[in-house]
Short mmCIF file of C-alpha atoms and ligand atoms in Angstrom, two decimals:
data_model
loop_
_atom_site.label_atom_id
_atom_site.label_comp_id
_atom_site.label_asym_id
_atom_site.label_seq_id
_atom_site.Cartn_x
_atom_site.Cartn_y
_atom_site.Cartn_z
CA MET A 1 -0.39 -0.23 0.08
CA SER A 2 1.13 3.16 -1.12
CA GLU A 3 1.94 6.45 1.55
CA LEU A 4 -1.35 8.04 2.80
CA LYS A 5 -1.92 11.75 0.89
CA LEU A 6 -0.20 13.89 2.62
CA TYR A 7 -1.67 17.66 3.53
CA GLU A 8 -0.91 20.67 4.52
CA VAL A 9 -1.55 22.25 8.33
CA PHE A 10 -1.97 25.55 8.83
CA ILE A 11 -2.94 27.03 12.55
CA ARG A 12 -4.91 29.63 13.59
CA ALA A 13 -2.66 31.27 17.48
CA LYS A 14 -6.22 32.90 18.60
CA SER A 15 -8.20 34.35 17.69
CA GLY A 16 -7.05 37.86 15.81
CA LEU A 17 -4.85 36.40 14.17
CA ASN A 18 -3.92 34.67 11.15
CA HIS A 19 -3.79 31.24 11.18
CA ARG A 20 0.31 30.67 9.95
CA HIS A 21 1.34 27.19 8.01
CA VAL A 22 3.28 24.52 11.12
CA GLY A 23 4.38 21.66 8.71
CA SER A 24 2.33 19.22 7.00
CA LEU A 25 1.15 15.60 7.80
CA HIS A 26 -0.32 12.17 6.59
CA ALA A 27 -3.81 11.34 6.10
CA SER A 28 -6.88 9.49 4.36
CA ASP A 29 -8.97 12.20 4.13
CA ALA A 30 -9.23 15.66 5.79
CA GLU A 31 -11.14 14.85 8.32
CA MET A 32 -8.67 11.89 9.64
CA ALA A 33 -6.34 15.47 8.16
CA LEU A 34 -8.05 17.75 10.59
CA LEU A 35 -7.67 14.76 13.67
CA ASN A 36 -4.01 14.44 13.49
CA ALA A 37 -3.08 17.71 13.09
CA ARG A 38 -4.86 18.66 15.54
CA ASP A 39 -3.14 15.45 18.36
CA VAL A 40 0.26 16.32 16.52
CA TYR A 41 0.51 19.83 16.36
CA THR A 42 -2.11 21.33 19.25
CA ARG A 43 -1.06 19.32 22.37
CA ARG A 44 -0.79 22.30 24.66
CA LYS A 45 -3.29 24.31 23.59
CA GLU A 46 -1.42 26.12 20.21
CA GLY A 47 -4.77 27.02 17.81
CA VAL A 48 -7.66 26.98 18.68
CA SER A 49 -8.71 26.72 14.21
CA ILE A 50 -7.53 24.75 12.78
CA TRP A 51 -7.05 24.14 8.25
CA VAL A 52 -5.48 21.73 6.28
CA VAL A 53 -5.15 21.28 2.49
CA GLU A 54 -4.24 18.53 0.66
CA ALA A 55 -0.96 19.51 -0.04
CA ASP A 56 -0.46 18.88 -3.98
CA LYS A 57 -3.80 21.49 -4.35
CA ILE A 58 -1.18 24.24 -3.72
CA THR A 59 0.23 26.79 -6.91
CA ALA A 60 3.25 28.36 -5.53
CA SER A 61 5.14 31.38 -6.87
CA ASN A 62 8.50 29.99 -8.75
CA PRO A 63 11.21 31.11 -6.02
CA LYS A 64 13.39 31.44 -9.34
CA GLN A 65 11.58 34.10 -10.51
CA GLU A 66 11.97 35.55 -6.66
CA HIS A 67 13.03 38.55 -8.23
CA GLU A 68 11.86 38.87 -11.85
CA TRP A 69 8.23 38.99 -9.72
CA PHE A 70 9.11 40.68 -6.20
CA ASP A 71 11.67 43.40 -7.53
CA PRO A 72 9.17 45.41 -8.97
CA ALA A 73 7.93 46.78 -5.61
CA GLU A 74 11.18 47.59 -5.06
CA ASP A 75 11.44 50.73 -6.56
CA LYS A 76 7.68 52.33 -5.92
CA VAL A 77 8.68 55.07 -3.67
CA TYR A 78 5.57 56.61 -3.64
CA ARG A 79 3.67 54.21 -2.45
CA HIS A 80 4.78 55.49 1.26
CA PRO A 81 4.05 58.02 3.38
CA THR A 82 6.85 58.93 3.85
CA PHE A 83 7.98 59.62 0.87
CA TYR A 84 5.12 62.75 0.91
CA PRO A 85 7.53 65.67 2.55
CA LEU A 86 5.15 67.65 5.12
CA ASP A 87 5.85 70.90 6.70
CA LYS A 88 6.65 71.28 10.39
CA GLU A 89 2.97 73.03 11.31
CA VAL A 90 1.46 69.87 9.71
CA GLU A 91 3.97 66.94 10.61
CA ASN A 92 1.67 65.36 12.32
CA MET A 93 -0.46 63.44 9.67
CA MET B 1 3.33 21.07 -1.83
CA TYR B 2 7.58 21.09 -1.71
CA SER B 3 8.26 17.44 -3.53
CA GLN B 4 10.91 18.05 -5.71
CA GLY B 5 13.16 15.10 -7.30
CA LEU B 6 17.14 14.90 -6.00
CA THR B 7 19.34 15.85 -8.58
CA ASP B 8 21.68 13.44 -8.60
CA ALA B 9 25.34 15.34 -8.36
CA LYS B 10 27.57 12.12 -10.13
CA GLY B 11 29.35 13.18 -12.74
CA GLN B 12 27.12 15.90 -12.85
CA GLN B 13 29.04 19.73 -12.11
CA GLU B 14 26.52 22.67 -9.83
CA PRO B 15 27.24 25.58 -11.35
CA ALA B 16 29.71 27.91 -9.65
CA ASP B 17 27.62 30.77 -9.49
CA LEU B 18 24.98 28.97 -8.30
CA LEU B 19 27.08 27.05 -5.07
CA ALA B 20 28.29 31.04 -4.51
CA GLU B 21 24.97 32.55 -4.06
CA PHE B 22 22.88 29.51 -1.95
CA GLN B 23 26.92 30.38 0.14
CA ALA B 24 26.38 34.07 0.05
CA LYS B 25 23.02 33.41 1.19
CA ILE B 26 24.15 30.74 4.40
CA ASP B 27 26.97 33.03 5.40
CA ARG B 28 24.41 35.65 5.07
CA GLU B 29 21.76 34.16 7.15
CA GLU B 30 19.30 33.76 5.10
CA LYS B 31 16.65 30.07 5.44
CA ILE B 32 17.15 28.11 2.61
CA GLU B 33 13.58 26.98 1.65
CA PRO B 34 12.08 24.18 0.06
CA ARG B 35 12.42 25.16 -2.90
CA ASP B 36 14.82 26.64 -3.67
CA TRP B 37 18.58 25.38 -5.09
CA MET B 38 20.54 24.26 -3.06
CA PRO B 39 23.21 21.64 -4.15
CA ALA B 40 22.86 18.67 -3.82
CA ALA B 41 25.58 17.45 -1.06
CA TYR B 42 23.43 19.76 0.85
CA ARG B 43 19.81 17.86 0.32
CA LYS B 44 21.51 14.96 0.61
CA THR B 45 23.45 15.26 3.89
CA LEU B 46 19.82 17.45 4.76
CA ILE B 47 17.74 13.84 4.51
CA ARG B 48 20.48 11.43 5.96
CA GLN B 49 21.00 13.96 9.10
CA MET B 50 16.93 15.03 9.46
CA SER B 51 15.61 11.59 9.33
CA GLN B 52 18.30 9.81 11.77
CA HIS B 53 16.98 13.20 14.12
CA ALA B 54 12.97 11.39 13.35
CA HIS B 55 14.12 7.87 13.60
CA SER B 56 15.49 8.51 16.91
CA GLU B 57 12.57 10.62 17.91
CA ILE B 58 10.26 7.16 16.95
CA VAL B 59 12.54 5.03 18.66
CA GLY B 60 13.07 6.90 21.46
CA GLN B 61 9.91 6.51 22.27
CA LEU B 62 10.50 2.04 22.95
CA PRO B 63 13.62 3.10 26.28
CA GLU B 64 10.72 4.70 28.21
CA GLY B 65 6.97 3.18 27.13
CA ASN B 66 8.12 0.32 28.57
CA TRP B 67 7.11 1.71 31.98
CA ILE B 68 4.03 3.17 30.88
CA THR B 69 1.82 0.35 32.34
CA ARG B 70 4.34 0.04 35.37
CA ALA B 71 4.82 4.19 36.96
CA PRO B 72 4.96 4.14 39.90
CA SER B 73 1.38 6.63 40.36
CA LEU B 74 -1.43 7.85 37.94
CA LYS B 75 -0.02 11.63 38.23
CA ARG B 76 3.20 9.75 36.78
CA LYS B 77 1.56 7.64 34.19
CA MET B 78 0.02 10.77 32.64
CA ILE B 79 3.38 12.45 32.39
CA LEU B 80 5.01 9.70 30.40
CA LEU B 81 2.39 8.85 28.23
CA ALA B 82 2.80 12.90 27.68
CA LYS B 83 5.99 13.15 26.96
CA VAL B 84 5.92 9.96 24.28
CA GLN B 85 3.82 11.30 23.23
CA ASP B 86 5.83 14.24 22.08
CA GLU B 87 8.08 12.04 20.77
CA ALA B 88 6.27 10.60 18.19
CA GLY B 89 5.04 14.56 17.61
CA HIS B 90 8.45 15.77 18.03
CA GLY B 91 9.93 12.67 14.90
CA LEU B 92 6.49 13.78 12.76
CA TYR B 93 7.46 17.23 12.52
CA ILE B 94 11.38 16.28 12.03
CA TYR B 95 9.74 13.78 9.28
CA SER B 96 7.82 16.48 7.63
CA ALA B 97 10.08 18.78 7.46
CA THR B 98 12.82 15.76 5.65
CA GLU B 99 9.21 15.00 3.91
CA THR B 100 10.28 18.97 1.74
CA LEU B 101 13.53 17.62 0.40
CA GLY B 102 11.86 15.39 -1.75
CA VAL B 103 12.28 12.40 -0.06
CA SER B 104 8.54 11.22 0.75
CA ARG B 105 7.25 9.06 4.26
CA ASP B 106 7.32 5.52 3.36
CA GLN B 107 11.02 5.70 1.74
CA LEU B 108 11.80 6.82 5.00
CA THR B 109 10.39 4.61 7.21
CA GLU B 110 11.56 1.63 4.69
CA GLU B 111 15.03 2.60 5.72
CA LEU B 112 14.01 2.88 9.50
CA LEU B 113 12.56 -0.73 9.08
CA THR B 114 15.65 -2.42 7.27
CA GLY B 115 17.45 -0.90 9.21
CA LYS B 116 19.84 1.21 6.44
CA ALA B 117 18.90 3.89 9.01
CA LYS B 118 21.03 4.71 11.82
CA TYR B 119 18.76 6.42 15.33
CA SER B 120 20.98 7.41 18.24
CA SER B 121 23.03 5.11 19.68
CA ILE B 122 21.34 5.93 23.22
CA PHE B 123 18.06 4.04 23.08
CA ASN B 124 19.77 0.94 22.18
CA TYR B 125 20.39 0.78 26.07
CA PRO B 126 17.28 -1.16 27.92
CA THR B 127 15.71 0.33 31.46
CA PRO B 128 15.44 -1.83 34.39
CA SER B 129 14.05 0.14 36.80
CA TRP B 130 12.17 2.95 37.41
CA ALA B 131 14.52 5.22 38.01
CA ASP B 132 16.15 4.77 34.17
CA MET B 133 13.24 6.99 33.41
CA GLY B 134 13.88 9.83 35.55
CA ALA B 135 17.67 9.85 34.00
CA ILE B 136 16.74 9.41 30.12
CA GLY B 137 14.80 12.27 31.13
CA TRP B 138 17.42 14.28 32.65
CA LEU B 139 19.97 13.19 30.69
CA VAL B 140 19.53 11.74 27.45
CA ASP B 141 16.27 14.78 27.36
CA GLY B 142 19.23 17.24 28.60
CA ALA B 143 21.53 16.29 25.95
CA ALA B 144 19.41 16.35 23.62
CA ILE B 145 18.07 20.13 24.06
CA MET B 146 22.29 20.93 24.26
CA ASN B 147 22.51 19.48 20.96
CA GLN B 148 19.11 21.00 19.41
CA VAL B 149 18.76 24.97 20.89
CA PRO B 150 21.78 25.28 18.22
CA LEU B 151 20.09 23.87 15.65
CA CYS B 152 17.75 26.10 15.73
CA ARG B 153 18.72 28.54 13.42
CA ALA B 154 19.68 25.80 11.55
CA SER B 155 20.38 27.14 7.96
CA TYR B 156 17.36 24.75 6.66
CA GLY B 157 14.40 26.61 7.55
CA PRO B 158 11.55 23.79 8.08
CA TYR B 159 14.57 22.04 10.44
CA ALA B 160 14.75 25.39 12.58
CA ARG B 161 11.38 25.81 12.26
CA SER B 162 10.72 22.54 13.36
CA MET B 163 13.63 22.69 16.34
CA VAL B 164 12.03 25.11 18.34
CA ARG B 165 8.96 23.67 18.66
CA ILE B 166 11.04 21.37 19.59
CA CYS B 167 12.47 22.56 21.77
CA LYS B 168 10.12 24.87 23.44
CA GLU B 169 8.68 20.86 24.66
CA GLU B 170 11.93 19.40 25.81
CA SER B 171 12.13 21.31 29.22
CA PHE B 172 9.18 19.70 30.41
CA HIS B 173 11.04 16.85 29.61
CA GLN B 174 14.17 16.96 31.43
CA ARG B 175 11.96 18.84 34.20
CA GLN B 176 10.40 15.76 34.70
CA GLY B 177 13.32 13.05 34.83
CA TYR B 178 15.29 15.39 37.66
CA GLU B 179 11.62 15.87 39.29
CA ILE B 180 11.73 11.85 39.13
CA MET B 181 15.56 11.42 40.13
CA THR B 182 15.50 13.33 43.19
CA VAL B 183 12.15 12.46 44.99
CA LEU B 184 14.46 9.23 44.65
CA ALA B 185 17.55 10.82 45.95
CA ARG B 186 15.53 11.97 48.92
CA GLY B 187 13.48 8.94 49.79
CA THR B 188 14.73 5.72 51.26
CA ALA B 189 18.76 3.87 51.40
CA ALA B 190 17.32 1.80 48.27
CA GLN B 191 15.45 4.97 46.32
CA LYS B 192 18.48 6.77 46.08
CA ASP B 193 20.61 3.86 45.35
CA MET B 194 18.12 3.48 42.82
CA ALA B 195 19.32 6.76 41.67
CA GLN B 196 22.94 6.39 41.64
CA ARG B 197 22.41 2.37 39.32
CA ALA B 198 20.27 4.47 36.44
CA LEU B 199 22.74 7.69 36.66
CA ASN B 200 25.75 5.24 36.29
CA ARG B 201 23.70 3.21 33.37
CA THR B 202 23.47 6.12 31.55
CA TRP B 203 26.37 8.98 32.49
CA TRP B 204 28.48 7.65 29.54
CA PRO B 205 26.33 6.26 26.63
CA ALA B 206 24.47 10.09 27.75
CA LEU B 207 27.86 11.48 26.50
CA MET B 208 28.34 9.33 23.31
CA MET B 209 25.41 11.33 22.34
CA PHE B 210 27.50 14.29 21.11
CA GLY B 211 29.03 11.18 19.18
CA PRO B 212 33.39 11.14 18.08
CA SER B 213 35.72 13.39 19.53
CA ASP B 214 36.22 15.86 16.77
CA LYS B 215 39.19 14.11 15.34
CA ASP B 216 37.38 10.98 14.82
CA SER B 217 34.00 13.57 13.23
CA LYS B 218 34.32 13.40 9.75
CA HIS B 219 30.93 15.49 8.65
CA SER B 220 31.94 18.33 10.72
CA GLU B 221 34.19 20.82 8.64
CA GLN B 222 31.00 20.90 5.78
CA SER B 223 27.65 21.85 7.97
CA MET B 224 29.41 24.10 10.24
CA LYS B 225 29.60 25.98 6.87
CA TRP B 226 26.89 24.83 5.58
CA LYS B 227 24.70 25.79 9.01
CA ILE B 228 23.79 22.58 9.84
CA LYS B 229 26.04 21.91 12.97
CA ARG B 230 26.18 25.08 14.74
CA PHE B 231 29.67 23.43 17.12
CA SER B 232 31.65 20.45 17.28
CA ASN B 233 30.74 17.17 18.86
CA ASP B 234 33.37 17.71 21.78
CA ASP B 235 32.50 21.82 22.31
CA LEU B 236 28.88 20.77 23.08
CA ARG B 237 29.33 17.36 25.07
CA GLN B 238 31.35 19.98 27.06
CA LYS B 239 28.70 22.23 27.95
CA PHE B 240 26.01 18.90 28.67
CA ILE B 241 29.02 17.09 31.43
CA ASP B 242 30.25 21.79 32.48
CA ALA B 243 26.24 21.90 33.13
CA THR B 244 24.88 18.28 34.68
CA VAL B 245 27.76 17.77 37.07
CA PRO B 246 26.36 20.96 39.70
CA GLN B 247 22.67 19.52 38.75
CA ALA B 248 24.20 15.29 40.04
CA GLU B 249 25.80 17.34 43.20
CA HIS B 250 22.86 19.19 44.36
CA LEU B 251 21.20 15.48 44.90
CA GLY B 252 23.61 14.43 46.46
CA LEU B 253 24.62 11.71 43.53
CA THR B 254 28.10 10.90 42.54
CA ILE B 255 28.99 11.09 38.05
CA PRO B 256 30.74 7.77 37.64
CA ASP B 257 33.98 8.99 36.29
CA PRO B 258 36.90 9.27 39.01
CA LYS B 259 38.96 11.92 37.22
CA LEU B 260 36.39 13.97 36.88
CA LYS B 261 37.05 17.59 38.99
CA TRP B 262 36.90 21.23 38.46
CA ASN B 263 39.84 22.49 35.98
CA GLU B 264 39.82 25.97 37.42
CA ALA B 265 42.20 27.53 35.04
CA THR B 266 40.08 26.04 31.66
CA GLY B 267 36.25 26.59 33.61
CA HIS B 268 35.79 23.63 32.96
CA TYR B 269 35.31 20.60 34.33
CA ASP B 270 37.96 17.82 33.21
CA HIS B 271 36.93 13.98 32.95
CA SER B 272 38.44 10.50 31.89
CA GLU B 273 39.18 9.30 28.41
CA ILE B 274 35.29 7.86 26.35
CA ASP B 275 35.61 4.53 25.42
CA PHE B 276 34.16 5.19 21.60
CA ASN B 277 34.59 1.89 20.98
CA GLU B 278 31.49 1.26 23.00
CA LEU B 279 29.39 4.01 20.65
CA PHE B 280 30.82 2.15 16.90
CA GLU B 281 30.33 -0.84 18.87
CA VAL B 282 26.34 -0.05 19.57
CA ILE B 283 25.99 2.19 16.13
CA LYS B 284 26.84 -0.82 13.66
CA GLY B 285 24.17 -2.67 15.42
CA ASN B 286 25.94 -4.69 18.75
CA GLY B 287 24.58 -2.63 21.22
CA PRO B 288 22.21 -4.40 23.96
CA CYS B 289 18.56 -3.82 22.37
CA ASN B 290 19.78 -3.00 19.02
CA LYS B 291 18.23 -6.10 17.62
CA GLU B 292 14.48 -6.02 20.29
CA ARG B 293 14.05 -2.11 19.45
CA LEU B 294 13.78 -2.47 15.24
CA GLN B 295 11.68 -5.58 15.84
CA ALA B 296 9.50 -3.49 18.50
CA ARG B 297 9.07 -1.06 15.38
CA ILE B 298 8.37 -3.61 12.52
CA ASP B 299 6.54 -5.21 15.20
CA ALA B 300 4.15 -1.90 14.85
CA HIS B 301 4.31 -1.13 11.69
CA LYS B 302 3.27 -3.93 10.33
CA GLN B 303 0.14 -4.73 13.01
CA GLY B 304 -0.91 -1.17 12.30
CA ALA B 305 -0.81 -2.22 8.04
CA TRP B 306 -5.40 -3.08 8.79
CA VAL B 307 -5.51 0.22 10.47
CA ARG B 308 -4.35 2.60 7.24
CA GLU B 309 -5.78 -0.22 5.15
CA ALA B 310 -8.91 1.09 7.56
CA ALA B 311 -8.76 4.31 7.23
CA GLU B 312 -7.75 3.60 3.07
CA VAL B 313 -11.65 1.50 2.54
CA TYR B 314 -13.05 4.20 4.59
CA HIS B 315 -12.65 7.50 3.10
CA GLN B 316 -13.37 5.64 -0.32
CA ARG B 317 -16.72 3.73 0.47
CA GLN B 318 -17.05 8.34 1.61
CA LYS B 319 -15.90 9.32 -1.64
CA ASP B 320 -18.69 7.16 -3.25
CA ASN B 321 -20.91 7.45 -1.19
CA ASN B 322 -20.49 11.56 -2.05
CA GLU B 323 -20.37 10.47 -5.61
CA SER B 324 -24.36 8.81 -5.91
CA GLU B 325 -25.70 10.84 -3.44
CA ALA B 326 -24.71 14.14 -6.37
CA ALA B 327 -25.96 11.71 -8.92
FE1 FE2 C 401 12.53 14.37 21.10
FE1 FE2 C 402 15.04 14.75 19.88
FE1 FE2 C 403 12.51 14.31 25.14
#
């Protein structure tokens, strides 16, 4: 028998925070993945909510294209408030 | 999500610019992530190191599992169960991190069960008394912490992150062990003797957990450069000795080393020569419990086969039911 499907696990540590990737595990279906994720990743109340996603359903950007993809954001300084000098009188804006 | 084939380095020259950029990234203390380019030898070394680590966590459950049914009170039983369950979790965190390097769980399991992969030599020693549960938590988990804390900064992201989780959990392991030793050391003469004998049994094997001495350690230099190892075996071992001796003294227990002595000049404890032949023998498979440990894993895997099959069949049936409902 081949190994069970791979699921990626995301946990919300407490309400108000984002779910965050914590690792992965194998399970036969999503329900089992959730149960295993609870036992493996939240034994000390590390979470109040769990997402599991079949690993091969995730589409990821290519690290080889990191520069092409993300560098264009670097030279757009005018997207940041500090680009706009203010007169002293109104500098708390 | 991270699966990526193993690149075969045999005969295949890796581009110098990629290699240089890779090393520069590590030198800048940036992490390597699963889909980033990495030299085949880095991947291979990590798979070996991480899978050995994961196997150690899994096999490491056995010597303590031996005492779950015989723990002296309900409280001790619950603590020991929680600790052993943590070790299973540690194994899973690291297996999951190892799989991001493109090796399958089935392959890792097979390498353990066929004896191809190694695990920490310490788990091939027997645990004949309850005090061994104390000595293991205190010394074996203590040594593991010494090894693992620097690994929280390992250059490979998934490995480092799994170590952060693990280190958070390990300190409970060490403390519960030391507490067992404390209670025994302050108990009757027979109990104190039991604690002392467990310390005698565990001390040398625990020191060997740090691996061969620096002059015989083959992988060290490259691993240091790659930052998947931060301190040498001997440095970590010395740190462990320096931290542990006062803890033994505090309990009135004696470290089984007649040459152990504080050295004012070096600021460290001097100790006897370690018999590394014993370590090499245990690694070769000739330790007191090697066969028993491996057999226990093989049996557990076989006996669990029906559970994995049932889960698959259940999943298939649920899927079929859903499909026929939808139709
Ligand atoms: Fe552990
Ligand atoms: Fe560990
Ligand atoms: Fe532990």
